[in-house]
């Protein structure tokens, strides 16, 4: 779905978050970086609740990037284990809170134990109609766009689509986010001012909110502050202010 379907809603329909700063949070306390990820899971729970309470429909969290595979093996293994365990442990609460889990990314690269736990949670929450918690795992936007291009080419070669009519709507249909609206708000914690290969197609018109707060320290109040700032912005989608305000 594209930006033209968005309006100047006060509460963003879709919030995407780059959860950064776990490692630095831990190192500042003399702890192993993995301790930061453990604490980061508590923030995931807190912010999922906050998003639900605020009336957000979609929350996409950047939990593991394609580039993260290049981190030290011990950290990758610990993170994969943590994600699987946390998802299994949280499943009853997700169901209770009517939260549906989905995931995007090159997930076949993940260890089977973590993948099975994630798939179990996705199946058990598939009937939930509240917040859609969407985890980006083994994800990068360039991977996603190249994957879409490859599948469009395959379908064109098979005669299923006419190459001369491939347009933005076609590309969107082949993205992993084809069934959900584009993010209205992109939050990045941890102080860096970049988008790190996250949802590059989909954030074309997203409002950006960067905060120095490390992810483990990010509170419900911090999340609500991001939503408040979002509500005060005028989104123009390339139009003039007068057009948007209808005057
Ligand atoms: C970035 O911090 C964070 C990650 C690479 C992993 C985030 C994952 C979690 C919080 C666990 C998610 C779990 C579930 C169940 C969704 P960093 O390590 O890059 O921090 P740094 O920039 O301070 O080094």
PDB file of C-alpha atoms and ligand atoms in Angstrom:
ATOM      1  CA  UNK A   1       0.000   0.000   0.000  1.00  0.00           C
ATOM      2  CA  UNK A   2       1.300   3.450  -0.684  1.00  0.00           C
ATOM      3  CA  UNK A   3       1.543   6.884   0.823  1.00  0.00           C
ATOM      4  CA  UNK A   4      -1.461   8.292  -1.000  1.00  0.00           C
ATOM      5  CA  UNK A   5      -3.665   6.149   1.232  1.00  0.00           C
ATOM      6  CA  UNK A   6      -2.306   7.963   4.272  1.00  0.00           C
ATOM      7  CA  UNK A   7      -4.000  10.946   5.818  1.00  0.00           C
ATOM      8  CA  UNK A   8      -3.009  13.452   8.471  1.00  0.00           C
ATOM      9  CA  UNK A   9      -4.139  11.126  11.262  1.00  0.00           C
ATOM     10  CA  UNK A  10      -3.000  12.166  14.730  1.00  0.00           C
ATOM     11  CA  UNK A  11      -2.149   8.606  15.722  1.00  0.00           C
ATOM     12  CA  UNK A  12       0.137   6.871  13.226  1.00  0.00           C
ATOM     13  CA  UNK A  13      -1.407   3.749  11.769  1.00  0.00           C
ATOM     14  CA  UNK A  14       1.998   2.118  11.287  1.00  0.00           C
ATOM     15  CA  UNK A  15       5.080   2.787  13.437  1.00  0.00           C
ATOM     16  CA  UNK A  16       8.445   1.281  12.449  1.00  0.00           C
ATOM     17  CA  UNK A  17      11.312   1.231  14.943  1.00  0.00           C
ATOM     18  CA  UNK A  18      15.079   0.815  14.607  1.00  0.00           C
ATOM     19  CA  UNK A  19      15.863  -0.495  18.091  1.00  0.00           C
ATOM     20  CA  UNK A  20      19.445   0.675  18.567  1.00  0.00           C
ATOM     21  CA  UNK A  21      21.763   1.072  21.543  1.00  0.00           C
ATOM     22  CA  UNK A  22      21.503  -2.303  23.288  1.00  0.00           C
ATOM     23  CA  UNK A  23      25.256  -2.921  23.062  1.00  0.00           C
ATOM     24  CA  UNK A  24      26.237   0.535  24.289  1.00  0.00           C
ATOM     25  CA  UNK A  25      23.689   0.333  27.116  1.00  0.00           C
ATOM     26  CA  UNK A  26      25.343  -2.894  28.312  1.00  0.00           C
ATOM     27  CA  UNK A  27      28.929  -1.730  27.800  1.00  0.00           C
ATOM     28  CA  UNK A  28      28.243   1.443  29.798  1.00  0.00           C
ATOM     29  CA  UNK A  29      27.379  -0.845  32.723  1.00  0.00           C
ATOM     30  CA  UNK A  30      30.373  -3.132  32.263  1.00  0.00           C
ATOM     31  CA  UNK A  31      28.075  -5.905  31.034  1.00  0.00           C
ATOM     32  CA  UNK A  32      28.292  -8.203  28.046  1.00  0.00           C
ATOM     33  CA  UNK A  33      26.564  -6.790  24.937  1.00  0.00           C
ATOM     34  CA  UNK A  34      24.090  -9.677  25.074  1.00  0.00           C
ATOM     35  CA  UNK A  35      22.786  -8.326  28.395  1.00  0.00           C
ATOM     36  CA  UNK A  36      21.686  -5.271  26.442  1.00  0.00           C
ATOM     37  CA  UNK A  37      19.653  -7.454  24.094  1.00  0.00           C
ATOM     38  CA  UNK A  38      18.067  -9.224  27.093  1.00  0.00           C
ATOM     39  CA  UNK A  39      17.020  -5.851  28.508  1.00  0.00           C
ATOM     40  CA  UNK A  40      15.926  -4.831  25.007  1.00  0.00           C
ATOM     41  CA  UNK A  41      13.324  -7.599  25.035  1.00  0.00           C
ATOM     42  CA  UNK A  42      11.676  -5.919  28.050  1.00  0.00           C
ATOM     43  CA  UNK A  43      11.443  -2.739  25.999  1.00  0.00           C
ATOM     44  CA  UNK A  44       9.872  -4.701  23.138  1.00  0.00           C
ATOM     45  CA  UNK A  45       7.144  -5.861  25.557  1.00  0.00           C
ATOM     46  CA  UNK A  46       6.665  -2.349  26.970  1.00  0.00           C
ATOM     47  CA  UNK A  47       6.458  -0.632  23.578  1.00  0.00           C
ATOM     48  CA  UNK A  48       4.170  -3.310  22.118  1.00  0.00           C
ATOM     49  CA  UNK A  49       1.779  -2.592  25.002  1.00  0.00           C
ATOM     50  CA  UNK A  50       2.134   1.167  24.527  1.00  0.00           C
ATOM     51  CA  UNK A  51       1.460   0.925  20.781  1.00  0.00           C
ATOM     52  CA  UNK A  52      -1.593  -1.223  21.426  1.00  0.00           C
ATOM     53  CA  UNK A  53      -2.943   1.190  24.029  1.00  0.00           C
ATOM     54  CA  UNK A  54      -2.321   4.190  21.761  1.00  0.00           C
ATOM     55  CA  UNK A  55      -4.354   2.674  18.900  1.00  0.00           C
ATOM     56  CA  UNK A  56      -1.471   1.986  16.524  1.00  0.00           C
ATOM     57  CA  UNK A  57      -2.461  -0.781  14.067  1.00  0.00           C
ATOM     58  CA  UNK A  58       0.991  -1.940  12.878  1.00  0.00           C
ATOM     59  CA  UNK A  59       4.322  -1.966  14.726  1.00  0.00           C
ATOM     60  CA  UNK A  60       7.349  -3.118  12.717  1.00  0.00           C
ATOM     61  CA  UNK A  61      10.513  -3.723  14.757  1.00  0.00           C
ATOM     62  CA  UNK A  62      13.972  -4.085  13.195  1.00  0.00           C
ATOM     63  CA  UNK A  63      15.086  -7.047  15.303  1.00  0.00           C
ATOM     64  CA  UNK A  64      17.934  -8.385  13.133  1.00  0.00           C
ATOM     65  CA  UNK A  65      19.392  -7.033   9.902  1.00  0.00           C
ATOM     66  CA  UNK A  66      21.053  -8.882   7.040  1.00  0.00           C
ATOM     67  CA  UNK A  67      24.255  -7.076   8.058  1.00  0.00           C
ATOM     68  CA  UNK A  68      23.907  -8.310  11.679  1.00  0.00           C
ATOM     69  CA  UNK A  69      24.895 -11.813  10.459  1.00  0.00           C
ATOM     70  CA  UNK A  70      28.467 -10.439  10.282  1.00  0.00           C
ATOM     71  CA  UNK A  71      28.633  -9.782  14.056  1.00  0.00           C
ATOM     72  CA  UNK A  72      30.724 -12.102  16.253  1.00  0.00           C
ATOM     73  CA  UNK A  73      29.228 -15.603  16.172  1.00  0.00           C
ATOM     74  CA  UNK A  74      28.648 -15.667  19.952  1.00  0.00           C
ATOM     75  CA  UNK A  75      26.532 -12.497  19.771  1.00  0.00           C
ATOM     76  CA  UNK A  76      24.532 -13.762  16.772  1.00  0.00           C
ATOM     77  CA  UNK A  77      23.905 -17.132  18.477  1.00  0.00           C
ATOM     78  CA  UNK A  78      22.868 -15.447  21.728  1.00  0.00           C
ATOM     79  CA  UNK A  79      20.519 -13.085  19.905  1.00  0.00           C
ATOM     80  CA  UNK A  80      18.868 -15.855  17.860  1.00  0.00           C
ATOM     81  CA  UNK A  81      18.379 -17.923  21.025  1.00  0.00           C
ATOM     82  CA  UNK A  82      16.976 -14.920  22.872  1.00  0.00           C
ATOM     83  CA  UNK A  83      14.504 -14.043  20.106  1.00  0.00           C
ATOM     84  CA  UNK A  84      13.179 -17.628  19.966  1.00  0.00           C
ATOM     85  CA  UNK A  85      12.877 -17.970  23.747  1.00  0.00           C
ATOM     86  CA  UNK A  86      11.310 -14.520  24.191  1.00  0.00           C
ATOM     87  CA  UNK A  87       8.718 -15.104  21.480  1.00  0.00           C
ATOM     88  CA  UNK A  88       7.709 -18.474  22.932  1.00  0.00           C
ATOM     89  CA  UNK A  89       7.489 -17.015  26.449  1.00  0.00           C
ATOM     90  CA  UNK A  90       5.447 -13.990  25.319  1.00  0.00           C
ATOM     91  CA  UNK A  91       2.970 -15.908  23.143  1.00  0.00           C
ATOM     92  CA  UNK A  92       0.254 -16.312  25.836  1.00  0.00           C
ATOM     93  CA  UNK A  93       0.397 -12.576  26.607  1.00  0.00           C
ATOM     94  CA  UNK A  94       0.302 -11.672  22.922  1.00  0.00           C
ATOM     95  CA  UNK A  95      -2.863 -13.778  22.551  1.00  0.00           C
ATOM     96  CA  UNK A  96      -4.369 -12.246  25.711  1.00  0.00           C
ATOM     97  CA  UNK A  97      -3.691  -8.766  24.324  1.00  0.00           C
ATOM     98  CA  UNK A  98      -5.066  -9.687  20.873  1.00  0.00           C
ATOM     99  CA  UNK A  99      -1.674  -9.035  19.197  1.00  0.00           C
ATOM    100  CA  UNK A 100      -0.956 -10.815  15.917  1.00  0.00           C
ATOM    101  CA  UNK A 101       2.675 -11.645  15.153  1.00  0.00           C
ATOM    102  CA  UNK A 102       4.063 -11.571  11.616  1.00  0.00           C
ATOM    103  CA  UNK A 103       7.624 -11.412  10.270  1.00  0.00           C
ATOM    104  CA  UNK A 104       9.439 -10.150   7.207  1.00  0.00           C
ATOM    105  CA  UNK A 105      12.947 -10.886   5.954  1.00  0.00           C
ATOM    106  CA  UNK A 106      15.151 -13.662   4.641  1.00  0.00           C
ATOM    107  CA  UNK A 107      14.097 -15.819   7.592  1.00  0.00           C
ATOM    108  CA  UNK A 108      15.203 -19.129   6.063  1.00  0.00           C
ATOM    109  CA  UNK A 109      18.731 -18.104   7.121  1.00  0.00           C
ATOM    110  CA  UNK A 110      17.730 -18.270  10.786  1.00  0.00           C
ATOM    111  CA  UNK A 111      18.473 -21.266  13.011  1.00  0.00           C
ATOM    112  CA  UNK A 112      15.617 -23.757  12.863  1.00  0.00           C
ATOM    113  CA  UNK A 113      14.932 -23.587  16.637  1.00  0.00           C
ATOM    114  CA  UNK A 114      14.258 -19.836  16.538  1.00  0.00           C
ATOM    115  CA  UNK A 115      12.327 -20.108  13.273  1.00  0.00           C
ATOM    116  CA  UNK A 116      10.041 -22.842  14.632  1.00  0.00           C
ATOM    117  CA  UNK A 117       9.290 -20.820  17.752  1.00  0.00           C
ATOM    118  CA  UNK A 118       8.463 -17.778  15.627  1.00  0.00           C
ATOM    119  CA  UNK A 119       6.269 -19.815  13.275  1.00  0.00           C
ATOM    120  CA  UNK A 120       4.509 -21.335  16.297  1.00  0.00           C
ATOM    121  CA  UNK A 121       3.696 -17.891  17.649  1.00  0.00           C
ATOM    122  CA  UNK A 122       2.565 -16.655  14.216  1.00  0.00           C
ATOM    123  CA  UNK A 123       0.153 -19.618  13.952  1.00  0.00           C
ATOM    124  CA  UNK A 124      -1.154 -19.207  17.514  1.00  0.00           C
ATOM    125  CA  UNK A 125      -1.789 -15.463  17.122  1.00  0.00           C
ATOM    126  CA  UNK A 126      -3.120 -15.569  13.561  1.00  0.00           C
ATOM    127  CA  UNK A 127      -6.712 -15.055  14.768  1.00  0.00           C
ATOM    128  CA  UNK A 128      -5.845 -11.904  16.768  1.00  0.00           C
ATOM    129  CA  UNK A 129      -7.388  -8.704  15.462  1.00  0.00           C
ATOM    130  CA  UNK A 130      -5.628  -5.995  17.498  1.00  0.00           C
ATOM    131  CA  UNK A 131      -2.110  -4.688  16.946  1.00  0.00           C
ATOM    132  CA  UNK A 132      -0.032  -6.392  14.236  1.00  0.00           C
ATOM    133  CA  UNK A 133       3.487  -6.816  15.660  1.00  0.00           C
ATOM    134  CA  UNK A 134       5.703  -7.321  12.625  1.00  0.00           C
ATOM    135  CA  UNK A 135       9.306  -8.411  13.233  1.00  0.00           C
ATOM    136  CA  UNK A 136      11.949  -7.654  10.604  1.00  0.00           C
ATOM    137  CA  UNK A 137      14.391 -10.555  10.921  1.00  0.00           C
ATOM    138  CA  UNK A 138      17.376 -11.191   8.680  1.00  0.00           C
ATOM    139  CA  UNK A 139      15.963  -8.196   6.857  1.00  0.00           C
ATOM    140  CA  UNK A 140      17.434  -5.462   4.724  1.00  0.00           C
ATOM    141  CA  UNK A 141      15.600  -3.210   2.309  1.00  0.00           C
ATOM    142  CA  UNK A 142      18.077  -3.813  -0.506  1.00  0.00           C
ATOM    143  CA  UNK A 143      17.620  -7.569  -0.087  1.00  0.00           C
ATOM    144  CA  UNK A 144      13.846  -7.094  -0.182  1.00  0.00           C
ATOM    145  CA  UNK A 145      13.869  -4.874  -3.287  1.00  0.00           C
ATOM    146  CA  UNK A 146      16.289  -7.182  -5.140  1.00  0.00           C
ATOM    147  CA  UNK A 147      14.139 -10.172  -4.144  1.00  0.00           C
ATOM    148  CA  UNK A 148      11.032  -8.407  -5.500  1.00  0.00           C
ATOM    149  CA  UNK A 149      12.841  -7.551  -8.758  1.00  0.00           C
ATOM    150  CA  UNK A 150      13.950 -11.171  -9.168  1.00  0.00           C
ATOM    151  CA  UNK A 151      10.413 -12.512  -8.642  1.00  0.00           C
ATOM    152  CA  UNK A 152       8.923  -9.916 -11.014  1.00  0.00           C
ATOM    153  CA  UNK A 153      11.464 -10.993 -13.660  1.00  0.00           C
ATOM    154  CA  UNK A 154      10.614 -14.681 -13.094  1.00  0.00           C
ATOM    155  CA  UNK A 155       6.874 -13.982 -13.433  1.00  0.00           C
ATOM    156  CA  UNK A 156       7.449 -11.834 -16.525  1.00  0.00           C
ATOM    157  CA  UNK A 157       9.553 -14.570 -18.137  1.00  0.00           C
ATOM    158  CA  UNK A 158       6.778 -17.069 -17.362  1.00  0.00           C
ATOM    159  CA  UNK A 159       4.249 -14.791 -19.058  1.00  0.00           C
ATOM    160  CA  UNK A 160       2.341 -14.096 -15.817  1.00  0.00           C
ATOM    161  CA  UNK A 161       2.897 -10.348 -16.014  1.00  0.00           C
ATOM    162  CA  UNK A 162       3.515  -7.943 -18.882  1.00  0.00           C
ATOM    163  CA  UNK A 163       6.948  -6.291 -18.304  1.00  0.00           C
ATOM    164  CA  UNK A 164       5.814  -3.104 -20.040  1.00  0.00           C
ATOM    165  CA  UNK A 165       3.206  -2.435 -17.356  1.00  0.00           C
ATOM    166  CA  UNK A 166       5.434  -2.927 -14.300  1.00  0.00           C
ATOM    167  CA  UNK A 167       4.896   0.166 -12.166  1.00  0.00           C
ATOM    168  CA  UNK A 168       5.089   1.229  -8.491  1.00  0.00           C
ATOM    169  CA  UNK A 169       1.947  -0.724  -7.632  1.00  0.00           C
ATOM    170  CA  UNK A 170       3.471  -3.868  -9.170  1.00  0.00           C
ATOM    171  CA  UNK A 171       6.666  -3.480  -7.151  1.00  0.00           C
ATOM    172  CA  UNK A 172       4.636  -2.950  -3.955  1.00  0.00           C
ATOM    173  CA  UNK A 173       2.760  -6.192  -4.546  1.00  0.00           C
ATOM    174  CA  UNK A 174       6.066  -8.083  -4.530  1.00  0.00           C
ATOM    175  CA  UNK A 175       7.413  -6.483  -1.346  1.00  0.00           C
ATOM    176  CA  UNK A 176       7.131  -8.347   1.957  1.00  0.00           C
ATOM    177  CA  UNK A 177       4.919  -5.526   3.288  1.00  0.00           C
ATOM    178  CA  UNK A 178       2.369  -5.755   0.450  1.00  0.00           C
ATOM    179  CA  UNK A 179      -0.544  -6.330   2.830  1.00  0.00           C
ATOM    180  CA  UNK A 180       0.186  -3.494   5.252  1.00  0.00           C
ATOM    181  CA  UNK A 181       0.262   0.299   4.909  1.00  0.00           C
ATOM    182  CA  UNK A 182       3.556   2.172   4.683  1.00  0.00           C
ATOM    183  CA  UNK A 183       4.994   3.368   8.014  1.00  0.00           C
ATOM    184  CA  UNK A 184       3.729   6.800   9.014  1.00  0.00           C
ATOM    185  CA  UNK A 185       6.407   7.207  11.662  1.00  0.00           C
ATOM    186  CA  UNK A 186       9.950   5.832  11.813  1.00  0.00           C
ATOM    187  CA  UNK A 187      11.578   5.940  15.254  1.00  0.00           C
ATOM    188  CA  UNK A 188      15.293   5.308  15.799  1.00  0.00           C
ATOM    189  CA  UNK A 189      16.719   5.032  19.306  1.00  0.00           C
ATOM    190  CA  UNK A 190      20.421   5.184  20.225  1.00  0.00           C
ATOM    191  CA  UNK A 191      21.350   8.587  18.802  1.00  0.00           C
ATOM    192  CA  UNK A 192      22.400   7.818  15.227  1.00  0.00           C
ATOM    193  CA  UNK A 193      20.858   9.737  12.321  1.00  0.00           C
ATOM    194  CA  UNK A 194      20.512   7.095   9.639  1.00  0.00           C
ATOM    195  CA  UNK A 195      17.999   4.596   8.295  1.00  0.00           C
ATOM    196  CA  UNK A 196      20.357   1.602   8.014  1.00  0.00           C
ATOM    197  CA  UNK A 197      18.782  -0.294   5.109  1.00  0.00           C
ATOM    198  CA  UNK A 198      15.356  -0.469   6.796  1.00  0.00           C
ATOM    199  CA  UNK A 199      12.128  -0.340   4.731  1.00  0.00           C
ATOM    200  CA  UNK A 200      13.735   2.051   2.233  1.00  0.00           C
ATOM    201  CA  UNK A 201      10.865   1.832  -0.274  1.00  0.00           C
ATOM    202  CA  UNK A 202       8.137   2.039   2.361  1.00  0.00           C
ATOM    203  CA  UNK A 203       9.457   5.037   4.359  1.00  0.00           C
ATOM    204  CA  UNK A 204       9.324   7.390   1.366  1.00  0.00           C
ATOM    205  CA  UNK A 205       6.865   9.654   3.219  1.00  0.00           C
ATOM    206  CA  UNK A 206       7.362   8.556   6.818  1.00  0.00           C
ATOM    207  CA  UNK A 207       7.979  11.126   9.523  1.00  0.00           C
ATOM    208  CA  UNK A 208      11.345  10.552  11.194  1.00  0.00           C
ATOM    209  CA  UNK A 209      11.923  10.671  14.964  1.00  0.00           C
ATOM    210  CA  UNK A 210      15.449  10.083  16.250  1.00  0.00           C
ATOM    211  CA  UNK A 211      16.225   9.990  19.968  1.00  0.00           C
ATOM    212  CA  UNK A 212      19.527   9.566  21.849  1.00  0.00           C
ATOM    213  CA  UNK A 213      17.842   7.232  24.358  1.00  0.00           C
ATOM    214  CA  UNK A 214      19.244   3.676  24.170  1.00  0.00           C
ATOM    215  CA  UNK A 215      16.599   1.038  23.372  1.00  0.00           C
ATOM    216  CA  UNK A 216      16.725  -0.641  26.827  1.00  0.00           C
ATOM    217  CA  UNK A 217      15.956   2.764  28.427  1.00  0.00           C
ATOM    218  CA  UNK A 218      13.162   3.688  25.978  1.00  0.00           C
ATOM    219  CA  UNK A 219       9.971   4.104  28.021  1.00  0.00           C
ATOM    220  CA  UNK A 220       6.267   4.274  27.247  1.00  0.00           C
ATOM    221  CA  UNK A 221       6.515   8.034  27.906  1.00  0.00           C
ATOM    222  CA  UNK A 222       9.328   8.298  25.309  1.00  0.00           C
ATOM    223  CA  UNK A 223       7.116   6.441  22.816  1.00  0.00           C
ATOM    224  CA  UNK A 224       4.163   8.725  23.578  1.00  0.00           C
ATOM    225  CA  UNK A 225       6.427  11.768  23.078  1.00  0.00           C
ATOM    226  CA  UNK A 226       7.284  10.468  19.588  1.00  0.00           C
ATOM    227  CA  UNK A 227       3.556  10.067  18.874  1.00  0.00           C
ATOM    228  CA  UNK A 228       2.850  13.569  20.158  1.00  0.00           C
ATOM    229  CA  UNK A 229       5.526  15.060  17.910  1.00  0.00           C
ATOM    230  CA  UNK A 230       4.111  13.057  15.004  1.00  0.00           C
ATOM    231  CA  UNK A 231       0.642  14.477  15.730  1.00  0.00           C
ATOM    232  CA  UNK A 232       2.036  18.020  15.515  1.00  0.00           C
ATOM    233  CA  UNK A 233       3.593  17.559  12.076  1.00  0.00           C
ATOM    234  CA  UNK A 234       1.890  18.499   8.823  1.00  0.00           C
ATOM    235  CA  UNK A 235       2.341  15.758   6.243  1.00  0.00           C
ATOM    236  CA  UNK A 236       2.127  17.089   2.721  1.00  0.00           C
ATOM    237  CA  UNK A 237       2.994  14.086   0.524  1.00  0.00           C
ATOM    238  CA  UNK A 238       4.446  16.467  -2.081  1.00  0.00           C
ATOM    239  CA  UNK A 239       1.394  18.768  -2.063  1.00  0.00           C
ATOM    240  CA  UNK A 240       1.215  22.367  -0.830  1.00  0.00           C
ATOM    241  CA  UNK A 241       0.101  23.160   2.720  1.00  0.00           C
ATOM    242  CA  UNK A 242      -3.054  24.799   1.307  1.00  0.00           C
ATOM    243  CA  UNK A 243      -3.948  21.682  -0.662  1.00  0.00           C
ATOM    244  CA  UNK A 244      -3.465  19.465   2.368  1.00  0.00           C
ATOM    245  CA  UNK A 245      -5.537  21.743   4.603  1.00  0.00           C
ATOM    246  CA  UNK A 246      -8.222  22.006   1.911  1.00  0.00           C
ATOM    247  CA  UNK A 247      -8.133  25.833   1.803  1.00  0.00           C
TER     248      UNK A 247
HETATM  249  C1  LIG B   1      20.751  -2.960  18.029  1.00  0.00           C
HETATM  250  O1  LIG B   1      21.551  -2.655  19.132  1.00  0.00           O
HETATM  251  C2  LIG B   1      19.851  -4.049  18.350  1.00  0.00           C
HETATM  252  C3  LIG B   1      19.882  -5.259  17.760  1.00  0.00           C
HETATM  253  C4  LIG B   1      20.825  -5.621  16.700  1.00  0.00           C
HETATM  254  C5  LIG B   1      18.983  -6.338  18.191  1.00  0.00           C
HETATM  255  C6  LIG B   1      17.663  -5.902  18.714  1.00  0.00           C
HETATM  256  C7  LIG B   1      16.957  -7.087  19.221  1.00  0.00           C
HETATM  257  C8  LIG B   1      16.240  -7.128  20.361  1.00  0.00           C
HETATM  258  C9  LIG B   1      16.000  -5.957  21.218  1.00  0.00           C
HETATM  259  C10 LIG B   1      15.586  -8.400  20.746  1.00  0.00           C
HETATM  260  C11 LIG B   1      14.301  -8.481  19.997  1.00  0.00           C
HETATM  261  C12 LIG B   1      13.520  -9.562  20.531  1.00  0.00           C
HETATM  262  C13 LIG B   1      12.279  -9.828  20.131  1.00  0.00           C
HETATM  263  C14 LIG B   1      11.561 -10.904  20.793  1.00  0.00           C
HETATM  264  C15 LIG B   1      11.650  -9.080  19.038  1.00  0.00           C
HETATM  265  P1  LIG B   1      23.112  -2.717  18.955  1.00  0.00           P
HETATM  266  O2  LIG B   1      23.576  -4.055  19.443  1.00  0.00           O
HETATM  267  O3  LIG B   1      23.482  -2.373  17.562  1.00  0.00           O
HETATM  268  O4  LIG B   1      23.569  -1.593  19.954  1.00  0.00           O
HETATM  269  P2  LIG B   1      24.844  -0.634  19.777  1.00  0.00           P
HETATM  270  O5  LIG B   1      24.537   0.264  18.604  1.00  0.00           O
HETATM  271  O6  LIG B   1      24.823   0.113  21.061  1.00  0.00           O
HETATM  272  O7  LIG B   1      26.038  -1.489  19.585  1.00  0.00           O
END
